[in-house]
Amino acid sequence: MVAHRMVDVNGIRLHIAEQGEGPLVVLLHGFPESWHSWHRQFGPLVDAGFRVVAPDQRGYGSSDHPDDVDAYTILHLVGDVVGLIKELGEEKAYVVGHDWGAPVAWHTALLRPDMVLGVAGLSVPPPFRGPHRPLAMMRELFGGRFYWNYFERPGVADAEFDRDTRATLRKFFYYASASASPSGEIAQPMVDPERGWLADMKDPEVLPEWLTEDDLDALAESFSGGFTGALNWYRNLDRNWELTAPWDNAVVTRPSLYIYGDRDLVPAFPGARDLIEQLPAFMPNLHRKPVELADCGHWTQQERPDEVNAALIDFLTA
């Protein structure tokens, strides 16, 4: 059975779900998710001989939601992972992340390779730091309509998403899934800043088969305190670019794995496909070439749990 408890980490309290014994595997969720996004990974990883822990990261679920926007930088998030590994009585762990959890996992391996046995990222490729501030760059490319720039406006997306939490999540999960792009065409995630993002998102009459009403209930409950903490991660994108300047041109040297869906909107971001194609040359310990999952959208481990579990177990036991 998956057990739940609160732990003191890096000056805050985190809610964690845990199960199993063996080498530690830390699973880091993305936006707008919670520890529950990994519930299909617990059983297979535990059966493969691992101790599995998935936190609600800061700003999410039952974990603390610091008020200060500056409390959500990549250094805080990596610090939470480092503190969690230590709090769990371990010196090293495998770190796996999806969506926003992937940059946290990659940066943990980049900044603290001494504590990372191996690192896997789903959807978001490794953090090769670009020459420009991300928010400023997207603002220039897309005239302020890219969703990052919508999220950076204090209180705006927060209020839109809070109006009907369950409908917000239902629309998000359908919008970024393979079900929403049967033709394989992927549009850039643009937002009319006056109408909001949800206005043009389809509200599906039937959920994708991998997303149950119980899953949606768990997600909605985790956002009962609002979306501000989660959105504050995006509001630090330019700050993260500044803070990671000492690691410019550094690469992840720990054993690594990258998995993504062929209909995921993230690999369709400007420059992302070129980066993915070059990963084998950039990543000295890439376990295998990037794993592309057919007919898979953004919610990698939820849309394709069997394939993801098989790839993770192959990597973790290698």
C-alpha positions as YAML, in Angstrom:
chain: A
units: angstrom
residues:
- id: 1
  name: MET
  ca: [0.00, 0.00, 0.00]
- id: 2
  name: VAL
  ca: [1.15, 3.54, -0.74]
- id: 3
  name: ALA
  ca: [1.71, 5.42, 2.56]
- id: 4
  name: HIS
  ca: [1.41, 9.17, 3.03]
- id: 5
  name: ARG
  ca: [3.12, 11.52, 5.48]
- id: 6
  name: MET
  ca: [4.56, 15.01, 5.89]
- id: 7
  name: VAL
  ca: [8.30, 15.68, 6.07]
- id: 8
  name: ASP
  ca: [10.33, 18.78, 6.94]
- id: 9
  name: VAL
  ca: [12.56, 19.68, 4.03]
- id: 10
  name: ASN
  ca: [14.52, 22.83, 3.15]
- id: 11
  name: GLY
  ca: [12.54, 25.03, 5.53]
- id: 12
  name: ILE
  ca: [9.10, 23.85, 4.39]
- id: 13
  name: ARG
  ca: [6.84, 20.82, 4.84]
- id: 14
  name: LEU
  ca: [6.24, 18.46, 1.93]
- id: 15
  name: HIS
  ca: [3.58, 15.81, 1.58]
- id: 16
  name: ILE
  ca: [5.02, 12.57, 0.21]
- id: 17
  name: ALA
  ca: [3.62, 9.27, -0.99]
- id: 18
  name: GLU
  ca: [5.95, 6.30, -0.51]
- id: 19
  name: GLN
  ca: [6.09, 2.56, -1.00]
- id: 20
  name: GLY
  ca: [8.64, -0.24, -1.23]
- id: 21
  name: GLU
  ca: [12.17, -1.01, -0.17]
- id: 22
  name: GLY
  ca: [15.47, -0.80, -2.02]
- id: 23
  name: PRO
  ca: [17.31, 1.95, -3.91]
- id: 24
  name: LEU
  ca: [15.42, 5.24, -3.69]
- id: 25
  name: VAL
  ca: [13.56, 6.57, -6.73]
- id: 26
  name: VAL
  ca: [12.15, 10.11, -6.39]
- id: 27
  name: LEU
  ca: [9.30, 10.91, -8.80]
- id: 28
  name: LEU
  ca: [8.68, 14.62, -9.49]
- id: 29
  name: HIS
  ca: [5.39, 15.76, -11.03]
- id: 30
  name: GLY
  ca: [4.71, 18.72, -13.30]
- id: 31
  name: PHE
  ca: [1.97, 21.30, -13.91]
- id: 32
  name: PRO
  ca: [-0.91, 21.08, -13.16]
- id: 33
  name: GLU
  ca: [-0.41, 17.79, -11.35]
- id: 34
  name: SER
  ca: [0.44, 16.20, -8.01]
- id: 35
  name: TRP
  ca: [2.09, 13.06, -6.68]
- id: 36
  name: HIS
  ca: [-0.98, 11.22, -8.03]
- id: 37
  name: SER
  ca: [0.26, 11.59, -11.61]
- id: 38
  name: TRP
  ca: [2.73, 8.78, -10.79]
- id: 39
  name: HIS
  ca: [0.24, 6.34, -9.23]
- id: 40
  name: ARG
  ca: [0.59, 3.92, -12.17]
- id: 41
  name: GLN
  ca: [4.37, 3.75, -11.62]
- id: 42
  name: PHE
  ca: [4.41, 2.79, -7.94]
- id: 43
  name: GLY
  ca: [3.46, -0.88, -8.27]
- id: 44
  name: PRO
  ca: [5.79, -1.80, -11.17]
- id: 45
  name: LEU
  ca: [8.78, 0.06, -9.69]
- id: 46
  name: VAL
  ca: [8.23, -1.44, -6.23]
- id: 47
  name: ASP
  ca: [7.92, -4.91, -7.78]
- id: 48
  name: ALA
  ca: [11.23, -4.26, -9.56]
- id: 49
  name: GLY
  ca: [12.91, -3.74, -6.18]
- id: 50
  name: PHE
  ca: [12.84, 0.01, -5.60]
- id: 51
  name: ARG
  ca: [11.75, 2.36, -2.83]
- id: 52
  name: VAL
  ca: [9.45, 4.86, -4.54]
- id: 53
  name: VAL
  ca: [8.71, 8.35, -3.18]
- id: 54
  name: ALA
  ca: [6.61, 11.00, -4.93]
- id: 55
  name: PRO
  ca: [6.18, 14.39, -3.24]
- id: 56
  name: ASP
  ca: [3.69, 17.11, -3.83]
- id: 57
  name: GLN
  ca: [6.30, 19.70, -4.76]
- id: 58
  name: ARG
  ca: [6.27, 23.13, -3.11]
- id: 59
  name: GLY
  ca: [3.20, 25.12, -4.09]
- id: 60
  name: TYR
  ca: [1.19, 21.96, -4.79]
- id: 61
  name: GLY
  ca: [-1.32, 19.79, -2.97]
- id: 62
  name: SER
  ca: [-0.84, 19.32, 0.76]
- id: 63
  name: SER
  ca: [2.73, 20.65, 0.73]
- id: 64
  name: ASP
  ca: [3.55, 24.19, 1.83]
- id: 65
  name: HIS
  ca: [2.72, 27.07, -0.50]
- id: 66
  name: PRO
  ca: [5.17, 29.90, 0.32]
- id: 67
  name: ASP
  ca: [3.70, 33.34, -0.31]
- id: 68
  name: ASP
  ca: [6.84, 34.88, -1.79]
- id: 69
  name: VAL
  ca: [7.11, 34.45, -5.57]
- id: 70
  name: ASP
  ca: [10.90, 34.36, -5.19]
- id: 71
  name: ALA
  ca: [10.58, 31.18, -3.08]
- id: 72
  name: TYR
  ca: [10.01, 29.09, -6.23]
- id: 73
  name: THR
  ca: [13.32, 29.36, -8.06]
- id: 74
  name: ILE
  ca: [15.07, 26.32, -9.50]
- id: 75
  name: LEU
  ca: [17.55, 26.48, -6.62]
- id: 76
  name: HIS
  ca: [14.71, 26.17, -4.10]
- id: 77
  name: LEU
  ca: [13.23, 23.26, -6.04]
- id: 78
  name: VAL
  ca: [16.54, 21.41, -6.31]
- id: 79
  name: GLY
  ca: [17.10, 22.15, -2.62]
- id: 80
  name: ASP
  ca: [13.81, 20.42, -1.84]
- id: 81
  name: VAL
  ca: [14.94, 17.27, -3.65]
- id: 82
  name: VAL
  ca: [18.34, 17.30, -1.95]
- id: 83
  name: GLY
  ca: [16.69, 17.80, 1.45]
- id: 84
  name: LEU
  ca: [14.14, 15.08, 0.75]
- id: 85
  name: ILE
  ca: [16.81, 12.51, -0.13]
- id: 86
  name: LYS
  ca: [18.62, 13.31, 3.12]
- id: 87
  name: GLU
  ca: [15.40, 13.31, 5.18]
- id: 88
  name: LEU
  ca: [14.62, 9.85, 3.85]
- id: 89
  name: GLY
  ca: [17.94, 8.63, 5.23]
- id: 90
  name: GLU
  ca: [19.65, 8.21, 1.88]
- id: 91
  name: GLU
  ca: [22.83, 9.64, 0.39]
- id: 92
  name: LYS
  ca: [21.90, 9.07, -3.26]
- id: 93
  name: ALA
  ca: [18.78, 8.47, -5.33]
- id: 94
  name: TYR
  ca: [17.46, 8.04, -8.84]
- id: 95
  name: VAL
  ca: [15.52, 11.18, -9.79]
- id: 96
  name: VAL
  ca: [12.72, 11.09, -12.37]
- id: 97
  name: GLY
  ca: [10.64, 14.08, -13.46]
- id: 98
  name: HIS
  ca: [7.80, 14.89, -15.83]
- id: 99
  name: ASP
  ca: [6.95, 18.31, -17.28]
- id: 100
  name: TRP
  ca: [8.20, 20.88, -14.69]
- id: 101
  name: GLY
  ca: [9.47, 17.96, -12.63]
- id: 102
  name: ALA
  ca: [11.90, 17.17, -15.45]
- id: 103
  name: PRO
  ca: [13.86, 20.46, -15.18]
- id: 104
  name: VAL
  ca: [14.00, 19.91, -11.42]
- id: 105
  name: ALA
  ca: [15.36, 16.40, -11.98]
- id: 106
  name: TRP
  ca: [17.85, 17.52, -14.65]
- id: 107
  name: HIS
  ca: [19.08, 20.40, -12.51]
- id: 108
  name: THR
  ca: [19.42, 18.15, -9.46]
- id: 109
  name: ALA
  ca: [21.72, 15.93, -11.52]
- id: 110
  name: LEU
  ca: [23.54, 18.98, -12.88]
- id: 111
  name: LEU
  ca: [24.04, 20.76, -9.56]
- id: 112
  name: ARG
  ca: [24.40, 17.75, -7.24]
- id: 113
  name: PRO
  ca: [25.74, 14.84, -9.31]
- id: 114
  name: ASP
  ca: [27.19, 13.36, -6.11]
- id: 115
  name: MET
  ca: [23.62, 12.62, -4.94]
- id: 116
  name: VAL
  ca: [22.13, 11.31, -8.18]
- id: 117
  name: LEU
  ca: [22.51, 7.68, -9.25]
- id: 118
  name: GLY
  ca: [20.67, 8.35, -12.49]
- id: 119
  name: VAL
  ca: [18.21, 10.87, -13.90]
- id: 120
  name: ALA
  ca: [15.23, 10.50, -16.24]
- id: 121
  name: GLY
  ca: [13.14, 13.25, -17.78]
- id: 122
  name: LEU
  ca: [9.73, 12.89, -19.40]
- id: 123
  name: SER
  ca: [8.46, 15.46, -21.92]
- id: 124
  name: VAL
  ca: [10.94, 18.28, -21.13]
- id: 125
  name: PRO
  ca: [14.49, 17.71, -22.44]
- id: 126
  name: PRO
  ca: [17.67, 18.49, -20.46]
- id: 127
  name: PRO
  ca: [18.44, 22.09, -19.44]
- id: 128
  name: PHE
  ca: [20.77, 23.48, -22.02]
- id: 129
  name: ARG
  ca: [20.77, 27.15, -21.03]
- id: 130
  name: GLY
  ca: [20.03, 29.46, -23.94]
- id: 131
  name: PRO
  ca: [21.52, 32.89, -24.61]
- id: 132
  name: HIS
  ca: [18.35, 34.84, -23.75]
- id: 133
  name: ARG
  ca: [15.91, 35.14, -20.86]
- id: 134
  name: PRO
  ca: [13.07, 32.66, -21.58]
- id: 135
  name: LEU
  ca: [10.12, 34.91, -20.79]
- id: 136
  name: ALA
  ca: [11.60, 37.82, -22.71]
- id: 137
  name: MET
  ca: [12.45, 35.58, -25.66]
- id: 138
  name: MET
  ca: [8.93, 34.11, -25.89]
- id: 139
  name: ARG
  ca: [7.41, 37.57, -25.50]
- id: 140
  name: GLU
  ca: [9.41, 38.74, -28.50]
- id: 141
  name: LEU
  ca: [8.71, 35.62, -30.58]
- id: 142
  name: PHE
  ca: [4.97, 35.50, -30.01]
- id: 143
  name: GLY
  ca: [4.00, 39.04, -29.07]
- id: 144
  name: GLY
  ca: [3.20, 38.15, -25.46]
- id: 145
  name: ARG
  ca: [0.66, 35.46, -26.40]
- id: 146
  name: PHE
  ca: [2.73, 32.43, -25.38]
- id: 147
  name: TYR
  ca: [1.26, 30.80, -22.29]
- id: 148
  name: TRP
  ca: [4.40, 31.43, -20.18]
- id: 149
  name: ASN
  ca: [3.80, 35.16, -20.61]
- id: 150
  name: TYR
  ca: [0.13, 34.81, -19.69]
- id: 151
  name: PHE
  ca: [1.16, 32.93, -16.54]
- id: 152
  name: GLU
  ca: [3.66, 35.60, -15.49]
- id: 153
  name: ARG
  ca: [0.93, 38.24, -14.99]
- id: 154
  name: PRO
  ca: [0.24, 38.28, -11.23]
- id: 155
  name: GLY
  ca: [-3.19, 36.98, -10.29]
- id: 156
  name: VAL
  ca: [-4.59, 36.71, -13.82]
- id: 157
  name: ALA
  ca: [-4.28, 33.00, -14.67]
- id: 158
  name: ASP
  ca: [-4.75, 32.27, -10.97]
- id: 159
  name: ALA
  ca: [-8.24, 33.78, -11.02]
- id: 160
  name: GLU
  ca: [-9.20, 32.17, -14.33]
- id: 161
  name: PHE
  ca: [-8.22, 28.67, -13.21]
- id: 162
  name: ASP
  ca: [-9.76, 29.03, -9.75]
- id: 163
  name: ARG
  ca: [-13.26, 29.74, -11.06]
- id: 164
  name: ASP
  ca: [-13.95, 26.06, -11.65]
- id: 165
  name: THR
  ca: [-11.01, 23.90, -10.62]
- id: 166
  name: ARG
  ca: [-12.41, 20.64, -11.95]
- id: 167
  name: ALA
  ca: [-13.34, 22.11, -15.34]
- id: 168
  name: THR
  ca: [-9.91, 23.76, -15.58]
- id: 169
  name: LEU
  ca: [-8.12, 20.46, -15.04]
- id: 170
  name: ARG
  ca: [-10.47, 18.53, -17.31]
- id: 171
  name: LYS
  ca: [-9.80, 20.99, -20.14]
- id: 172
  name: PHE
  ca: [-6.03, 21.07, -19.55]
- id: 173
  name: PHE
  ca: [-5.63, 17.32, -19.53]
- id: 174
  name: TYR
  ca: [-7.67, 16.87, -22.68]
- id: 175
  name: TYR
  ca: [-6.03, 19.82, -24.46]
- id: 176
  name: ALA
  ca: [-2.49, 18.49, -24.04]
- id: 177
  name: SER
  ca: [-3.31, 14.81, -24.65]
- id: 178
  name: ALA
  ca: [-3.00, 12.81, -27.85]
- id: 179
  name: SER
  ca: [-6.82, 12.64, -27.94]
- id: 180
  name: ALA
  ca: [-6.95, 16.36, -28.79]
- id: 181
  name: SER
  ca: [-4.66, 16.02, -31.84]
- id: 182
  name: PRO
  ca: [-5.71, 12.87, -33.74]
- id: 183
  name: SER
  ca: [-4.16, 14.27, -36.92]
- id: 184
  name: GLY
  ca: [-0.81, 14.72, -35.19]
- id: 185
  name: GLU
  ca: [-0.79, 18.48, -35.78]
- id: 186
  name: ILE
  ca: [0.44, 20.39, -32.73]
- id: 187
  name: ALA
  ca: [-0.24, 24.10, -32.35]
- id: 188
  name: GLN
  ca: [1.86, 26.38, -30.18]
- id: 189
  name: PRO
  ca: [0.06, 27.08, -26.86]
- id: 190
  name: MET
  ca: [-1.10, 30.65, -27.42]
- id: 191
  name: VAL
  ca: [-3.41, 32.65, -25.17]
- id: 192
  name: ASP
  ca: [-5.58, 35.66, -25.88]
- id: 193
  name: PRO
  ca: [-4.59, 37.74, -22.82]
- id: 194
  name: GLU
  ca: [-8.03, 39.36, -22.70]
- id: 195
  name: ARG
  ca: [-10.14, 36.19, -23.02]
- id: 196
  name: GLY
  ca: [-7.87, 33.83, -21.09]
- id: 197
  name: TRP
  ca: [-6.63, 30.38, -22.01]
- id: 198
  name: LEU
  ca: [-9.59, 28.20, -21.07]
- id: 199
  name: ALA
  ca: [-12.03, 30.06, -23.33]
- id: 200
  name: ASP
  ca: [-10.78, 28.28, -26.44]
- id: 201
  name: MET
  ca: [-10.11, 24.89, -24.83]
- id: 202
  name: LYS
  ca: [-12.54, 22.09, -25.56]
- id: 203
  name: ASP
  ca: [-14.35, 20.65, -22.56]
- id: 204
  name: PRO
  ca: [-14.60, 16.94, -23.46]
- id: 205
  name: GLU
  ca: [-17.87, 15.12, -22.95]
- id: 206
  name: VAL
  ca: [-15.92, 11.90, -22.35]
- id: 207
  name: LEU
  ca: [-12.54, 11.71, -20.61]
- id: 208
  name: PRO
  ca: [-9.64, 9.92, -22.33]
- id: 209
  name: GLU
  ca: [-9.60, 6.29, -21.22]
- id: 210
  name: TRP
  ca: [-6.39, 6.78, -19.21]
- id: 211
  name: LEU
  ca: [-7.96, 9.59, -17.13]
- id: 212
  name: THR
  ca: [-10.73, 8.44, -14.79]
- id: 213
  name: GLU
  ca: [-13.18, 10.48, -12.76]
- id: 214
  name: ASP
  ca: [-11.30, 9.32, -9.65]
- id: 215
  name: ASP
  ca: [-8.07, 10.70, -11.13]
- id: 216
  name: LEU
  ca: [-9.81, 14.00, -11.76]
- id: 217
  name: ASP
  ca: [-11.19, 14.01, -8.22]
- id: 218
  name: ALA
  ca: [-7.67, 13.54, -6.80]
- id: 219
  name: LEU
  ca: [-6.30, 16.35, -8.97]
- id: 220
  name: ALA
  ca: [-9.13, 18.73, -8.12]
- id: 221
  name: GLU
  ca: [-8.64, 18.07, -4.41]
- id: 222
  name: SER
  ca: [-4.92, 18.83, -4.70]
- id: 223
  name: PHE
  ca: [-5.73, 22.27, -6.16]
- id: 224
  name: SER
  ca: [-8.36, 23.16, -3.56]
- id: 225
  name: GLY
  ca: [-5.91, 25.79, -2.30]
- id: 226
  name: GLY
  ca: [-5.62, 27.42, -5.71]
- id: 227
  name: PHE
  ca: [-3.07, 27.56, -8.52]
- id: 228
  name: THR
  ca: [-0.86, 30.46, -7.40]
- id: 229
  name: GLY
  ca: [1.95, 28.37, -5.93]
- id: 230
  name: ALA
  ca: [2.17, 26.28, -9.09]
- id: 231
  name: LEU
  ca: [2.07, 29.35, -11.35]
- id: 232
  name: ASN
  ca: [4.88, 30.95, -9.35]
- id: 233
  name: TRP
  ca: [7.24, 28.39, -10.87]
- id: 234
  name: TYR
  ca: [6.68, 30.03, -14.28]
- id: 235
  name: ARG
  ca: [7.15, 33.50, -12.81]
- id: 236
  name: ASN
  ca: [10.75, 32.55, -12.01]
- id: 237
  name: LEU
  ca: [11.81, 31.43, -15.49]
- id: 238
  name: ASP
  ca: [13.91, 34.55, -16.14]
- id: 239
  name: ARG
  ca: [15.23, 34.47, -12.58]
- id: 240
  name: ASN
  ca: [16.28, 30.85, -13.08]
- id: 241
  name: TRP
  ca: [18.14, 31.86, -16.22]
- id: 242
  name: GLU
  ca: [20.10, 34.39, -14.15]
- id: 243
  name: LEU
  ca: [20.76, 32.00, -11.26]
- id: 244
  name: THR
  ca: [22.07, 29.20, -13.49]
- id: 245
  name: ALA
  ca: [24.64, 31.39, -15.26]
- id: 246
  name: PRO
  ca: [27.54, 29.58, -13.48]
- id: 247
  name: TRP
  ca: [26.45, 26.35, -15.21]
- id: 248
  name: ASP
  ca: [26.24, 27.82, -18.72]
- id: 249
  name: ASN
  ca: [27.32, 25.15, -21.25]
- id: 250
  name: ALA
  ca: [27.50, 22.50, -18.50]
- id: 251
  name: VAL
  ca: [26.01, 19.10, -19.31]
- id: 252
  name: VAL
  ca: [24.38, 16.38, -17.25]
- id: 253
  name: THR
  ca: [27.03, 13.71, -16.71]
- id: 254
  name: ARG
  ca: [25.02, 11.19, -14.68]
- id: 255
  name: PRO
  ca: [23.39, 8.20, -16.42]
- id: 256
  name: SER
  ca: [20.28, 9.60, -18.06]
- id: 257
  name: LEU
  ca: [17.11, 8.77, -19.97]
- id: 258
  name: TYR
  ca: [14.74, 10.97, -21.95]
- id: 259
  name: ILE
  ca: [11.18, 9.95, -22.93]
- id: 260
  name: TYR
  ca: [8.62, 12.00, -24.86]
- id: 261
  name: GLY
  ca: [5.40, 11.61, -26.83]
- id: 262
  name: ASP
  ca: [5.16, 12.24, -30.54]
- id: 263
  name: ARG
  ca: [2.11, 14.48, -29.96]
- id: 264
  name: ASP
  ca: [3.48, 16.34, -26.95]
- id: 265
  name: LEU
  ca: [3.34, 20.12, -27.27]
- id: 266
  name: VAL
  ca: [6.67, 20.62, -25.43]
- id: 267
  name: PRO
  ca: [8.92, 19.00, -28.07]
- id: 268
  name: ALA
  ca: [7.13, 21.26, -30.56]
- id: 269
  name: PHE
  ca: [8.42, 24.39, -28.79]
- id: 270
  name: PRO
  ca: [10.87, 26.49, -30.86]
- id: 271
  name: GLY
  ca: [14.23, 24.71, -31.04]
- id: 272
  name: ALA
  ca: [13.15, 21.68, -28.99]
- id: 273
  name: ARG
  ca: [13.21, 19.14, -31.85]
- id: 274
  name: ASP
  ca: [16.74, 20.14, -32.83]
- id: 275
  name: LEU
  ca: [17.85, 19.76, -29.22]
- id: 276
  name: ILE
  ca: [16.28, 16.30, -28.93]
- id: 277
  name: GLU
  ca: [18.00, 15.13, -32.11]
- id: 278
  name: GLN
  ca: [21.36, 16.27, -30.74]
- id: 279
  name: LEU
  ca: [20.96, 14.77, -27.25]
- id: 280
  name: PRO
  ca: [23.07, 11.65, -27.94]
- id: 281
  name: ALA
  ca: [26.00, 13.95, -28.79]
- id: 282
  name: PHE
  ca: [25.41, 16.30, -25.85]
- id: 283
  name: MET
  ca: [24.67, 13.76, -23.12]
- id: 284
  name: PRO
  ca: [27.78, 11.67, -22.36]
- id: 285
  name: ASN
  ca: [25.87, 9.03, -20.38]
- id: 286
  name: LEU
  ca: [22.55, 8.89, -22.20]
- id: 287
  name: HIS
  ca: [21.30, 5.34, -21.58]
- id: 288
  name: ARG
  ca: [19.77, 5.02, -25.05]
- id: 289
  name: LYS
  ca: [18.64, 7.40, -27.75]
- id: 290
  name: PRO
  ca: [15.59, 9.48, -26.78]
- id: 291
  name: VAL
  ca: [12.50, 7.30, -26.46]
- id: 292
  name: GLU
  ca: [9.64, 8.60, -28.62]
- id: 293
  name: LEU
  ca: [6.24, 7.11, -27.76]
- id: 294
  name: ALA
  ca: [3.75, 6.87, -30.61]
- id: 295
  name: ASP
  ca: [0.28, 8.38, -30.22]
- id: 296
  name: CYS
  ca: [1.28, 9.95, -26.90]
- id: 297
  name: GLY
  ca: [0.57, 13.49, -25.81]
- id: 298
  name: HIS
  ca: [2.00, 15.51, -22.96]
- id: 299
  name: TRP
  ca: [0.90, 13.33, -20.02]
- id: 300
  name: THR
  ca: [3.57, 10.74, -20.76]
- id: 301
  name: GLN
  ca: [3.47, 8.38, -17.78]
- id: 302
  name: GLN
  ca: [-0.32, 8.55, -17.59]
- id: 303
  name: GLU
  ca: [-1.09, 8.12, -21.29]
- id: 304
  name: ARG
  ca: [1.49, 5.37, -21.83]
- id: 305
  name: PRO
  ca: [2.15, 3.82, -18.39]
- id: 306
  name: ASP
  ca: [3.23, 0.40, -19.62]
- id: 307
  name: GLU
  ca: [5.83, 1.73, -22.05]
- id: 308
  name: VAL
  ca: [7.09, 4.29, -19.54]
- id: 309
  name: ASN
  ca: [7.34, 1.70, -16.76]
- id: 310
  name: ALA
  ca: [9.24, -0.69, -19.02]
- id: 311
  name: ALA
  ca: [11.69, 2.04, -20.09]
- id: 312
  name: LEU
  ca: [12.22, 3.26, -16.52]
- id: 313
  name: ILE
  ca: [12.80, -0.25, -15.14]
- id: 314
  name: ASP
  ca: [15.22, -1.04, -17.96]
- id: 315
  name: PHE
  ca: [17.12, 2.16, -17.13]
- id: 316
  name: LEU
  ca: [17.04, 1.84, -13.35]
- id: 317
  name: THR
  ca: [18.20, -1.77, -13.38]
- id: 318
  name: ALA
  ca: [20.89, -1.29, -16.04]
...
